[in-house]
Coordinates of C-alpha atoms in Angstrom, one line a residue:
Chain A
X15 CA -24.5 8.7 15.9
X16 CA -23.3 12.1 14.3
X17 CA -20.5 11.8 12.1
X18 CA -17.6 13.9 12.4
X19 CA -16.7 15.8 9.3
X20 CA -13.0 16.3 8.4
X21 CA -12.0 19.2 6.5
X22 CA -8.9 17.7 5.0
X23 CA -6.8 14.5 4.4
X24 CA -4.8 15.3 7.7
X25 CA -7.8 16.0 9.9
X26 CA -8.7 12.2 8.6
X27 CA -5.6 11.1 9.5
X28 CA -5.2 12.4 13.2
X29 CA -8.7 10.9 13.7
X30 CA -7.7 7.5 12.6
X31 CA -4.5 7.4 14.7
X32 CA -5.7 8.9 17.2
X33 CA -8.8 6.1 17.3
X34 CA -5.9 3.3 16.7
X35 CA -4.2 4.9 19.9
X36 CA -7.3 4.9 22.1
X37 CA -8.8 1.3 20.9
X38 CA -12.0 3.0 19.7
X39 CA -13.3 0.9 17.1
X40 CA -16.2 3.4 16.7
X41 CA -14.0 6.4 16.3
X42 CA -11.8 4.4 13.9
X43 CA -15.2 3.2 11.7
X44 CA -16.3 7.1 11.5
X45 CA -12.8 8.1 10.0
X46 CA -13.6 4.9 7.3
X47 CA -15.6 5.5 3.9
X48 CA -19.4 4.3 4.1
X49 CA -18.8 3.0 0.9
X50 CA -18.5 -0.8 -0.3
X51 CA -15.3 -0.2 -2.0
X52 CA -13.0 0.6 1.5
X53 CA -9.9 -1.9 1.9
X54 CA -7.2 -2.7 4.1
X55 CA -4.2 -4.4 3.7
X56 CA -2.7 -5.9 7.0
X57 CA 1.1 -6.4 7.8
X58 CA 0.2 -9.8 7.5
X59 CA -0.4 -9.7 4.0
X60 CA -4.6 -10.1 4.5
X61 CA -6.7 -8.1 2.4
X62 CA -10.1 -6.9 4.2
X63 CA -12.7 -6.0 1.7
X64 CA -15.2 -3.9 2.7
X65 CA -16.2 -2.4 6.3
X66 CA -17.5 -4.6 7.8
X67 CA -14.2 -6.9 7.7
X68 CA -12.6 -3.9 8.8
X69 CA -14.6 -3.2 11.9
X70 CA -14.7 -6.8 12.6
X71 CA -10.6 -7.4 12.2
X72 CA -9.8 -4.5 13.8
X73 CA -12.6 -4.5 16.7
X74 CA -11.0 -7.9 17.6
X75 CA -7.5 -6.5 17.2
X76 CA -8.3 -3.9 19.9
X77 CA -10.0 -6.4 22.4
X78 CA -6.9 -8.3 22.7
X79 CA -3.5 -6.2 22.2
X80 CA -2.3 -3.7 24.2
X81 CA -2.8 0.1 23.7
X82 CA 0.2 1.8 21.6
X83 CA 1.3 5.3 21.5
X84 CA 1.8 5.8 17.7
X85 CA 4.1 8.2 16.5
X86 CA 3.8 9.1 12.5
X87 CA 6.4 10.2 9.8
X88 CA 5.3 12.2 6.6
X89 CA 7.3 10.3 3.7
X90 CA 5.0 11.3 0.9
X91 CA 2.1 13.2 0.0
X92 CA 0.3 12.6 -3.3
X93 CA -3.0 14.6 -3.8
X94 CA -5.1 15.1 -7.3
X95 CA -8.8 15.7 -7.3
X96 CA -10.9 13.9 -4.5
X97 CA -7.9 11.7 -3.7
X98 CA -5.2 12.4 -1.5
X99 CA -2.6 9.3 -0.2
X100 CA -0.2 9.4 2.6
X101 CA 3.3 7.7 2.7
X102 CA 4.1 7.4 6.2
X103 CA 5.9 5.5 8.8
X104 CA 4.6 4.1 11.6
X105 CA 6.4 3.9 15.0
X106 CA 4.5 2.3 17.9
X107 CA 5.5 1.9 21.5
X108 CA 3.5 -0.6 23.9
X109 CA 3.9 1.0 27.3
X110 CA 6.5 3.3 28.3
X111 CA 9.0 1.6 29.2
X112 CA 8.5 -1.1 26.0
X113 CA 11.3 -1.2 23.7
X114 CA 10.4 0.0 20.1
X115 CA 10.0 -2.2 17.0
X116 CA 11.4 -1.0 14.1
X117 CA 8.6 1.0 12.0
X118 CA 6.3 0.6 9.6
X119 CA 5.3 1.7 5.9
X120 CA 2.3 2.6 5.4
X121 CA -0.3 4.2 3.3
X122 CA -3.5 6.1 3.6
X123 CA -5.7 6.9 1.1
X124 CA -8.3 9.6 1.7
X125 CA -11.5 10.5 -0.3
X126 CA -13.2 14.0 -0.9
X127 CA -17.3 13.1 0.3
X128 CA -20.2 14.5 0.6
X129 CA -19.5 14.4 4.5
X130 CA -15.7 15.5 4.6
X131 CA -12.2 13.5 3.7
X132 CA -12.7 9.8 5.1
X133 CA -10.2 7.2 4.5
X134 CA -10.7 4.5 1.6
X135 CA -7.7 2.5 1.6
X136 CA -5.0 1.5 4.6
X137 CA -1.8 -0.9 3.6
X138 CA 0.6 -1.4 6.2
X139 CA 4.0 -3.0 5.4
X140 CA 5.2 -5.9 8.2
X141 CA 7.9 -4.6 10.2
X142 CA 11.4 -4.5 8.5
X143 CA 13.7 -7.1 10.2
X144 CA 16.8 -5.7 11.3
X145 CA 19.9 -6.5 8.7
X146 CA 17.5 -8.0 6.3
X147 CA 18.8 -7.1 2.9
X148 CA 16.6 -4.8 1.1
X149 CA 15.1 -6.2 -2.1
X150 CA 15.8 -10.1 -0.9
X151 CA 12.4 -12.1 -1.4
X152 CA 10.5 -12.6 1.6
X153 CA 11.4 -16.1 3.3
Chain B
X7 CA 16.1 5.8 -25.4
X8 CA 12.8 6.9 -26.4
X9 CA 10.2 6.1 -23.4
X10 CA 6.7 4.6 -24.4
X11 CA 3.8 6.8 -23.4
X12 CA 0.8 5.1 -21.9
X13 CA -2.6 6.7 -22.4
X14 CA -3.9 4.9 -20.0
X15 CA -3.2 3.6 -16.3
X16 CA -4.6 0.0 -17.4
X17 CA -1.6 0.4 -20.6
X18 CA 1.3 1.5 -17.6
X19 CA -0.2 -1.8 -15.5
X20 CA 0.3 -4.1 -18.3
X21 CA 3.8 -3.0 -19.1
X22 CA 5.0 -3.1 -15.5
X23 CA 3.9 -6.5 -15.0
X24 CA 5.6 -7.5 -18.8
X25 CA 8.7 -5.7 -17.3
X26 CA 8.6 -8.0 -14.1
X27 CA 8.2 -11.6 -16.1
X28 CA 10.7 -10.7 -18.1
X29 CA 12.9 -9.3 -15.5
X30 CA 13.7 -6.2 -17.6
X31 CA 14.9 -3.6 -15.7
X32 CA 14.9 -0.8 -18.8
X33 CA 11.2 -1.5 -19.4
X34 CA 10.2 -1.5 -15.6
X35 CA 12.2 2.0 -14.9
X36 CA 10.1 3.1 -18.1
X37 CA 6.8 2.7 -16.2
X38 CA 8.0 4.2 -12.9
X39 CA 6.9 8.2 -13.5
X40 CA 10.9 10.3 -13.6
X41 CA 9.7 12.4 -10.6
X42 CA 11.4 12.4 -7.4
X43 CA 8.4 11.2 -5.4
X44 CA 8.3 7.6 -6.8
X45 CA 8.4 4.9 -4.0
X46 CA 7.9 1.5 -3.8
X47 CA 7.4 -0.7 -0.2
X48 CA 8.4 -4.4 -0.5
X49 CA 7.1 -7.2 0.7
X50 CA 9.8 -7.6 3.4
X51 CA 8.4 -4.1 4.4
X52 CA 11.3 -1.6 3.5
X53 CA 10.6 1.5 1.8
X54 CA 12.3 2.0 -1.6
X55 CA 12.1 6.4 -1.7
X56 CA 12.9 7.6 -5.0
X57 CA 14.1 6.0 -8.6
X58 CA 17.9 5.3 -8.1
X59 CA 16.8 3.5 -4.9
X60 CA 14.3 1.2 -7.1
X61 CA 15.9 0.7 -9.5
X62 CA 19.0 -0.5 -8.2
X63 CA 17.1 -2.9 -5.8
X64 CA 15.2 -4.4 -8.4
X65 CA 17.9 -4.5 -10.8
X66 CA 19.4 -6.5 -8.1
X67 CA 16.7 -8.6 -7.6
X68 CA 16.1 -9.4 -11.3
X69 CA 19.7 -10.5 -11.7
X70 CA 19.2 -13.1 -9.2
X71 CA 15.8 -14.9 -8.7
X72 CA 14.0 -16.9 -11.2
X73 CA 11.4 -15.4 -13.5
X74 CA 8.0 -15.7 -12.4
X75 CA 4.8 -16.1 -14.6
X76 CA 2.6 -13.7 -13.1
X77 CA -1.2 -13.5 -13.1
X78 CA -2.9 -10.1 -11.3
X79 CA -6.4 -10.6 -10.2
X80 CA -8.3 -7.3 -10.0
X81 CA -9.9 -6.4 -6.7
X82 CA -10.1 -2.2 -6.8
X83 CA -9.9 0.8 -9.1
X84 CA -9.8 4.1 -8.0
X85 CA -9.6 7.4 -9.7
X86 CA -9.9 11.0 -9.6
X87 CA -8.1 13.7 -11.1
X88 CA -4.3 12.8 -12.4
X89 CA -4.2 9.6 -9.9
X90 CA -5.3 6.3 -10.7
X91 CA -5.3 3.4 -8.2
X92 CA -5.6 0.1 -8.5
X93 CA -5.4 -2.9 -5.9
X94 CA -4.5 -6.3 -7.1
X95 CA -3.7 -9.8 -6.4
X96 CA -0.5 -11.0 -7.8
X97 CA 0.2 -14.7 -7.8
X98 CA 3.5 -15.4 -8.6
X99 CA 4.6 -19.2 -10.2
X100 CA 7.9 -19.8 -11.0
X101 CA 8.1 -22.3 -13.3
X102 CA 5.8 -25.0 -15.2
X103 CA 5.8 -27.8 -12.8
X104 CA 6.5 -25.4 -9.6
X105 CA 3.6 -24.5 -6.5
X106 CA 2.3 -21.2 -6.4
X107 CA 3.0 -19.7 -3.4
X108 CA -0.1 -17.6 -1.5
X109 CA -1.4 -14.7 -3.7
X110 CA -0.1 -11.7 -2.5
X111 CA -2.3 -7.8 -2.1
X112 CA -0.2 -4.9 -3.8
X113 CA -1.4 -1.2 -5.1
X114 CA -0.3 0.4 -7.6
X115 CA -0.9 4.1 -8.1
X116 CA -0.3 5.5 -11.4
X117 CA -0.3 9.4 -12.7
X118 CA -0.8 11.0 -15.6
X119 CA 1.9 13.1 -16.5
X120 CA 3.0 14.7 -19.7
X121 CA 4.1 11.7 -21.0
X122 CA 1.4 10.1 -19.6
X123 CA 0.4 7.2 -17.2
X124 CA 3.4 6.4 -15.4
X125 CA 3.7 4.4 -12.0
X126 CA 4.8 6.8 -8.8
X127 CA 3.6 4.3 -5.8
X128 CA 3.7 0.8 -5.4
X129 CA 3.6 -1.5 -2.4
X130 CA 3.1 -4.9 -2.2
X131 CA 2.3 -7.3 1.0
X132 CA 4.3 -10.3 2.2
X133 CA 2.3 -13.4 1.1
X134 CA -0.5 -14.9 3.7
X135 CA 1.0 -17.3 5.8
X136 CA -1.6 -20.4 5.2
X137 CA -4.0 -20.5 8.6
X138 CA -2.7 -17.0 10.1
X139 CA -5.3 -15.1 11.7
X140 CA -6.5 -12.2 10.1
X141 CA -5.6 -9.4 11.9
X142 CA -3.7 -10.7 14.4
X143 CA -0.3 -8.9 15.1
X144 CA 2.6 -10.0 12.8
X145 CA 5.0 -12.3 15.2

């Protein structure tokens, strides 16, 4: 399979939200790093070293769950030579009439390659619980 | 007060973690870089944007809670340009004769500014529930 090439951080990003939208583990995997050093941190607090416990956590993830639209809000960029990391929220919606959790923080780190941006890094924060107090220690 | 400059990322690490044992609240906002882009993501998911927001919520927290021995296992550098990331473990034990909770995955991202290394991202991840399911969604 041809790999796209993304001409920036952002191009990365659309690709790997748009492939978390549509369920395409494929599409999601070409947006990843081929290299051995790619991670992901799940709202659940797991660390997957390595792509292929991403493409196997997250191909499972998408056989199951139900496809969300994903909006994203641009808290932070931080970019310095061939690393660029966005600070966003994530706010996803299961079905149109699905009420909508309370977001997400996240953030992507993106590469400069040989073959384009790709993303090295994805750490999601669990959903904030409404009224909990900011700062309390997890329960 | 004269701030300590760190010449390298490794140097701003060790200091922020001596800051959190001893639950000093000067020496942490030392590490933290003085720009407005600093942010830190809890555990409990909430987004902390800039330093009066961090500070005060850690302040907050290290007047309350018990201080931890902490012990950070390595699992990722990255670097390029000014940025310098690293992912960790942290397991936290709070007293001699106390469990440890479940390690927990953080990143720290560190720049090097004119008074060198200083921390400007860091988010940690709620602790593994024992026997969760990787990727599965967060109840």
């Amino acid at each position: 399979m041809s790999e796209p090439a993304f001409d920036s951080p952002q191009d990365a990003e659309d690709a790997f939200y748009e492939a978390f939208e549509a369920h395409d583990i494929q599409a999601l995997m070409a947006v990843w790093d081929d290299a051995d050093d790619v991670a992901a941190v799940l709202p659940s607090g797991h660390l997957l070293a390595g792509r292929e416990a991403i493409a196997k956590t997250w191909g499972e993830m998408f056989e199951g769950a139900q496809r969300p639209d994903i909006t994203v809000h641009h808290r932070q960029w931080l970019e310095s030579g061939d690393l660029a990391l966005h600070l966003v929220e994530e706010a996803l919606r299961f079905g149109p009439g699905a009420q909508s959790p309370p977001p997400m923080a996240a953030l992507n780190v993106y590469r400069r390659t040989a073959t384009g941006w790709r993303l090295v890094l994805h750490q999601a924060a669990p959903p904030v619980p409404p009224g909990l107090v900011p700062g309390a220690p997890p329960a």
